Amino acid sequence: TLTAPTVRLVLYYFVSVYRRLLIIYKGRLVCTEALKQINSEKRNRALRVIDSLVDFPELVFHREPSSRHNYYLLAARLDGMSRDQFIRRMAHRHSVQCVVQYYPLYRYPFYRELGFGEAVVPETDRFYDNMVSFPFSHLLSEDQIDHVIESVRETLTWLRTQ
């Protein structure tokens, strides 16, 4: 349970780290133009990655038309191929570390012990069981983004032959 002092501490940390990007106006956190610029750049980069991989239908990204989505993470579902093989090849052959995120809550032992271990959520299970999250940050260079794209293309092409 979050207490008011904990929330204040987290908020203080957040504001101190991002003080140049956020301001408090009338009691609300407000994005500055710098943060809006970073979000816009991240969105454009994410869409560039997604569009660069459109000829690989086995990799399904969530493409959001709203400019409010900044692609904090760049995750996709890998259909018809081994996610584990994909992740291993990306790491070992291309030095690109992909991960699995968004573990469904009902699969955690803690929630099972509380009696929430049963759920009929086929789309959640399908996504999680095939999910790949790519390295993605506004701090990556264009060359690094290109390397991720080319590595994904090579790995998917290789997996098609397995």
PDB file of C-alpha atoms in Angstrom:
ATOM      1  CA  THR A   1       0.000   0.000   0.000  1.00  0.00           C
ATOM      2  CA  LEU A   2       1.335   3.397  -0.937  1.00  0.00           C
ATOM      3  CA  THR A   3       1.280   5.900   1.873  1.00  0.00           C
ATOM      4  CA  ALA A   4       1.237   9.662   1.424  1.00  0.00           C
ATOM      5  CA  PRO A   5       4.907  10.010   2.548  1.00  0.00           C
ATOM      6  CA  THR A   6       5.931   7.310   0.056  1.00  0.00           C
ATOM      7  CA  VAL A   7       4.073   9.035  -2.760  1.00  0.00           C
ATOM      8  CA  ARG A   8       5.693  12.352  -1.822  1.00  0.00           C
ATOM      9  CA  LEU A   9       9.139  10.709  -1.779  1.00  0.00           C
ATOM     10  CA  VAL A  10       8.603   9.118  -5.195  1.00  0.00           C
ATOM     11  CA  LEU A  11       7.228  12.379  -6.558  1.00  0.00           C
ATOM     12  CA  TYR A  12      10.185  14.296  -5.115  1.00  0.00           C
ATOM     13  CA  TYR A  13      12.616  11.866  -6.737  1.00  0.00           C
ATOM     14  CA  PHE A  14      10.758  12.024 -10.056  1.00  0.00           C
ATOM     15  CA  VAL A  15      10.680  15.818 -10.060  1.00  0.00           C
ATOM     16  CA  SER A  16      14.316  16.122  -8.963  1.00  0.00           C
ATOM     17  CA  VAL A  17      15.499  13.766 -11.716  1.00  0.00           C
ATOM     18  CA  TYR A  18      13.317  15.333 -14.390  1.00  0.00           C
ATOM     19  CA  ARG A  19      13.308  18.898 -13.078  1.00  0.00           C
ATOM     20  CA  ARG A  20      14.279  20.319 -16.442  1.00  0.00           C
ATOM     21  CA  LEU A  21      11.479  18.438 -18.152  1.00  0.00           C
ATOM     22  CA  LEU A  22       8.607  18.916 -15.723  1.00  0.00           C
ATOM     23  CA  ILE A  23       7.171  21.798 -13.810  1.00  0.00           C
ATOM     24  CA  ILE A  24       4.418  21.937 -11.226  1.00  0.00           C
ATOM     25  CA  TYR A  25       1.654  24.326 -12.237  1.00  0.00           C
ATOM     26  CA  LYS A  26      -1.392  24.814 -10.004  1.00  0.00           C
ATOM     27  CA  GLY A  27      -0.612  21.584  -8.180  1.00  0.00           C
ATOM     28  CA  ARG A  28      -0.244  19.490 -11.343  1.00  0.00           C
ATOM     29  CA  LEU A  29       2.834  18.114 -13.090  1.00  0.00           C
ATOM     30  CA  VAL A  30       3.102  19.660 -16.531  1.00  0.00           C
ATOM     31  CA  CYS A  31       5.370  18.567 -19.381  1.00  0.00           C
ATOM     32  CA  THR A  32       7.804  21.105 -20.679  1.00  0.00           C
ATOM     33  CA  GLU A  33       8.612  21.462 -24.337  1.00  0.00           C
ATOM     34  CA  ALA A  34      11.785  19.396 -23.822  1.00  0.00           C
ATOM     35  CA  LEU A  35       9.785  16.382 -22.631  1.00  0.00           C
ATOM     36  CA  LYS A  36       7.296  16.815 -25.460  1.00  0.00           C
ATOM     37  CA  GLN A  37      10.216  16.828 -27.899  1.00  0.00           C
ATOM     38  CA  ILE A  38      11.703  13.644 -26.414  1.00  0.00           C
ATOM     39  CA  ASN A  39       8.316  11.904 -26.572  1.00  0.00           C
ATOM     40  CA  SER A  40       7.828  12.987 -30.178  1.00  0.00           C
ATOM     41  CA  GLU A  41      11.277  11.700 -31.141  1.00  0.00           C
ATOM     42  CA  LYS A  42      10.638   8.373 -29.389  1.00  0.00           C
ATOM     43  CA  ARG A  43       7.323   7.986 -31.165  1.00  0.00           C
ATOM     44  CA  ASN A  44       8.864   8.732 -34.564  1.00  0.00           C
ATOM     45  CA  ARG A  45      11.674   6.266 -33.927  1.00  0.00           C
ATOM     46  CA  ALA A  46       9.247   3.560 -32.809  1.00  0.00           C
ATOM     47  CA  LEU A  47       7.155   4.034 -35.921  1.00  0.00           C
ATOM     48  CA  ARG A  48      10.305   3.875 -38.035  1.00  0.00           C
ATOM     49  CA  VAL A  49      11.211   0.526 -36.457  1.00  0.00           C
ATOM     50  CA  ILE A  50       7.671  -0.813 -36.867  1.00  0.00           C
ATOM     51  CA  ASP A  51       7.450   0.341 -40.479  1.00  0.00           C
ATOM     52  CA  SER A  52      10.898  -1.110 -41.253  1.00  0.00           C
ATOM     53  CA  LEU A  53       9.697  -4.550 -40.186  1.00  0.00           C
ATOM     54  CA  VAL A  54       6.304  -4.550 -41.895  1.00  0.00           C
ATOM     55  CA  ASP A  55       7.421  -7.277 -44.325  1.00  0.00           C
ATOM     56  CA  PHE A  56       7.704  -9.686 -41.382  1.00  0.00           C
ATOM     57  CA  PRO A  57       4.033 -10.389 -40.525  1.00  0.00           C
ATOM     58  CA  GLU A  58       5.069 -12.860 -37.831  1.00  0.00           C
ATOM     59  CA  LEU A  59       6.186  -9.862 -35.741  1.00  0.00           C
ATOM     60  CA  VAL A  60       3.048  -8.035 -34.588  1.00  0.00           C
ATOM     61  CA  PHE A  61       3.464  -4.593 -33.044  1.00  0.00           C
ATOM     62  CA  HIS A  62       0.802  -2.443 -31.449  1.00  0.00           C
ATOM     63  CA  ARG A  63       0.636   0.619 -33.668  1.00  0.00           C
ATOM     64  CA  GLU A  64      -1.209   3.466 -31.992  1.00  0.00           C
ATOM     65  CA  PRO A  65      -2.499   6.297 -34.191  1.00  0.00           C
ATOM     66  CA  SER A  66      -2.645   8.783 -31.321  1.00  0.00           C
ATOM     67  CA  SER A  67       0.328  11.111 -30.938  1.00  0.00           C
ATOM     68  CA  ARG A  68      -0.147  10.782 -27.164  1.00  0.00           C
ATOM     69  CA  HIS A  69       1.446   7.310 -27.264  1.00  0.00           C
ATOM     70  CA  ASN A  70       5.216   7.737 -26.898  1.00  0.00           C
ATOM     71  CA  TYR A  71       6.202   4.054 -27.035  1.00  0.00           C
ATOM     72  CA  TYR A  72       7.782   3.935 -23.617  1.00  0.00           C
ATOM     73  CA  LEU A  73       8.533   0.293 -24.474  1.00  0.00           C
ATOM     74  CA  LEU A  74       8.790  -1.267 -27.898  1.00  0.00           C
ATOM     75  CA  ALA A  75       7.157  -4.672 -27.555  1.00  0.00           C
ATOM     76  CA  ALA A  76       5.765  -7.072 -30.131  1.00  0.00           C
ATOM     77  CA  ARG A  77       4.200 -10.504 -30.371  1.00  0.00           C
ATOM     78  CA  LEU A  78       6.176 -13.114 -32.314  1.00  0.00           C
ATOM     79  CA  ASP A  79       3.745 -15.508 -34.016  1.00  0.00           C
ATOM     80  CA  GLY A  80       4.680 -18.923 -35.373  1.00  0.00           C
ATOM     81  CA  MET A  81       8.317 -18.816 -34.308  1.00  0.00           C
ATOM     82  CA  SER A  82      10.243 -19.609 -31.156  1.00  0.00           C
ATOM     83  CA  ARG A  83      10.510 -16.509 -29.018  1.00  0.00           C
ATOM     84  CA  ASP A  84      13.357 -18.065 -27.044  1.00  0.00           C
ATOM     85  CA  GLN A  85      15.362 -18.828 -30.186  1.00  0.00           C
ATOM     86  CA  PHE A  86      14.740 -15.274 -31.377  1.00  0.00           C
ATOM     87  CA  ILE A  87      15.949 -13.754 -28.101  1.00  0.00           C
ATOM     88  CA  ARG A  88      19.017 -16.032 -27.958  1.00  0.00           C
ATOM     89  CA  ARG A  89      20.077 -15.276 -31.530  1.00  0.00           C
ATOM     90  CA  MET A  90      19.571 -11.532 -31.070  1.00  0.00           C
ATOM     91  CA  ALA A  91      21.816 -11.658 -27.988  1.00  0.00           C
ATOM     92  CA  HIS A  92      24.505 -14.051 -29.157  1.00  0.00           C
ATOM     93  CA  ARG A  93      24.828 -13.138 -32.819  1.00  0.00           C
ATOM     94  CA  HIS A  94      23.964  -9.429 -32.733  1.00  0.00           C
ATOM     95  CA  SER A  95      24.596  -8.344 -29.111  1.00  0.00           C
ATOM     96  CA  VAL A  96      21.043  -7.025 -28.888  1.00  0.00           C
ATOM     97  CA  GLN A  97      19.380  -7.820 -25.571  1.00  0.00           C
ATOM     98  CA  CYS A  98      15.645  -8.427 -25.934  1.00  0.00           C
ATOM     99  CA  VAL A  99      13.539  -9.314 -22.911  1.00  0.00           C
ATOM    100  CA  VAL A 100      10.118 -10.570 -21.897  1.00  0.00           C
ATOM    101  CA  GLN A 101       8.000  -8.152 -19.877  1.00  0.00           C
ATOM    102  CA  TYR A 102       4.442  -7.778 -18.647  1.00  0.00           C
ATOM    103  CA  TYR A 103       4.170 -10.996 -16.690  1.00  0.00           C
ATOM    104  CA  PRO A 104       0.422 -11.595 -16.189  1.00  0.00           C
ATOM    105  CA  LEU A 105      -0.496 -10.983 -12.561  1.00  0.00           C
ATOM    106  CA  TYR A 106      -2.425 -14.208 -12.134  1.00  0.00           C
ATOM    107  CA  ARG A 107       0.777 -16.159 -12.873  1.00  0.00           C
ATOM    108  CA  TYR A 108       2.674 -14.699  -9.911  1.00  0.00           C
ATOM    109  CA  PRO A 109       2.841 -17.014  -6.870  1.00  0.00           C
ATOM    110  CA  PHE A 110       1.761 -14.104  -4.649  1.00  0.00           C
ATOM    111  CA  TYR A 111      -1.554 -13.721  -6.478  1.00  0.00           C
ATOM    112  CA  ARG A 112      -2.060 -17.485  -6.643  1.00  0.00           C
ATOM    113  CA  GLU A 113      -1.705 -17.654  -2.872  1.00  0.00           C
ATOM    114  CA  LEU A 114      -4.357 -14.944  -2.575  1.00  0.00           C
ATOM    115  CA  GLY A 115      -6.714 -17.016  -4.717  1.00  0.00           C
ATOM    116  CA  PHE A 116      -6.252 -15.048  -7.940  1.00  0.00           C
ATOM    117  CA  GLY A 117      -4.327 -17.743  -9.792  1.00  0.00           C
ATOM    118  CA  GLU A 118      -7.083 -18.622 -12.230  1.00  0.00           C
ATOM    119  CA  ALA A 119      -7.912 -16.412 -15.177  1.00  0.00           C
ATOM    120  CA  VAL A 120      -9.432 -16.962 -18.596  1.00  0.00           C
ATOM    121  CA  VAL A 121      -7.546 -14.358 -20.597  1.00  0.00           C
ATOM    122  CA  PRO A 122      -6.546 -15.990 -23.886  1.00  0.00           C
ATOM    123  CA  GLU A 123      -5.277 -12.801 -25.557  1.00  0.00           C
ATOM    124  CA  THR A 124      -3.187 -11.885 -22.521  1.00  0.00           C
ATOM    125  CA  ASP A 125      -1.717 -15.389 -22.462  1.00  0.00           C
ATOM    126  CA  ARG A 126      -1.103 -15.375 -26.221  1.00  0.00           C
ATOM    127  CA  PHE A 127       0.669 -12.026 -26.028  1.00  0.00           C
ATOM    128  CA  TYR A 128       2.778 -12.870 -22.989  1.00  0.00           C
ATOM    129  CA  ASP A 129       3.771 -16.324 -24.243  1.00  0.00           C
ATOM    130  CA  ASN A 130       5.038 -14.799 -27.499  1.00  0.00           C
ATOM    131  CA  MET A 131       6.131 -11.333 -26.343  1.00  0.00           C
ATOM    132  CA  VAL A 132       9.470  -9.750 -27.168  1.00  0.00           C
ATOM    133  CA  SER A 133      10.516  -6.332 -25.909  1.00  0.00           C
ATOM    134  CA  PHE A 134      13.253  -4.567 -27.846  1.00  0.00           C
ATOM    135  CA  PRO A 135      15.885  -2.191 -26.484  1.00  0.00           C
ATOM    136  CA  PHE A 136      14.395   1.226 -26.928  1.00  0.00           C
ATOM    137  CA  SER A 137      15.295   4.594 -25.491  1.00  0.00           C
ATOM    138  CA  HIS A 138      15.603   8.154 -26.676  1.00  0.00           C
ATOM    139  CA  LEU A 139      19.280   7.840 -25.717  1.00  0.00           C
ATOM    140  CA  LEU A 140      19.987   5.275 -28.461  1.00  0.00           C
ATOM    141  CA  SER A 141      21.733   6.659 -31.524  1.00  0.00           C
ATOM    142  CA  GLU A 142      20.298   6.325 -35.025  1.00  0.00           C
ATOM    143  CA  ASP A 143      23.066   3.816 -35.778  1.00  0.00           C
ATOM    144  CA  GLN A 144      22.014   1.724 -32.780  1.00  0.00           C
ATOM    145  CA  ILE A 145      18.373   1.812 -33.894  1.00  0.00           C
ATOM    146  CA  ASP A 146      19.483   0.738 -37.394  1.00  0.00           C
ATOM    147  CA  HIS A 147      21.491  -2.102 -35.827  1.00  0.00           C
ATOM    148  CA  VAL A 148      18.407  -3.327 -33.955  1.00  0.00           C
ATOM    149  CA  ILE A 149      16.320  -3.215 -37.160  1.00  0.00           C
ATOM    150  CA  GLU A 150      18.924  -5.087 -39.230  1.00  0.00           C
ATOM    151  CA  SER A 151      19.439  -7.626 -36.438  1.00  0.00           C
ATOM    152  CA  VAL A 152      15.712  -8.302 -36.219  1.00  0.00           C
ATOM    153  CA  ARG A 153      15.481  -8.694 -39.991  1.00  0.00           C
ATOM    154  CA  GLU A 154      18.398 -11.149 -40.079  1.00  0.00           C
ATOM    155  CA  THR A 155      17.104 -13.132 -37.110  1.00  0.00           C
ATOM    156  CA  LEU A 156      13.571 -13.439 -38.484  1.00  0.00           C
ATOM    157  CA  THR A 157      14.909 -14.451 -41.895  1.00  0.00           C
ATOM    158  CA  TRP A 158      17.052 -17.118 -40.192  1.00  0.00           C
ATOM    159  CA  LEU A 159      14.123 -18.365 -38.078  1.00  0.00           C
ATOM    160  CA  ARG A 160      12.001 -18.782 -41.211  1.00  0.00           C
ATOM    161  CA  THR A 161      14.473 -21.446 -42.363  1.00  0.00           C
ATOM    162  CA  GLN A 162      14.460 -23.428 -39.109  1.00  0.00           C
TER     163      GLN A 162
END
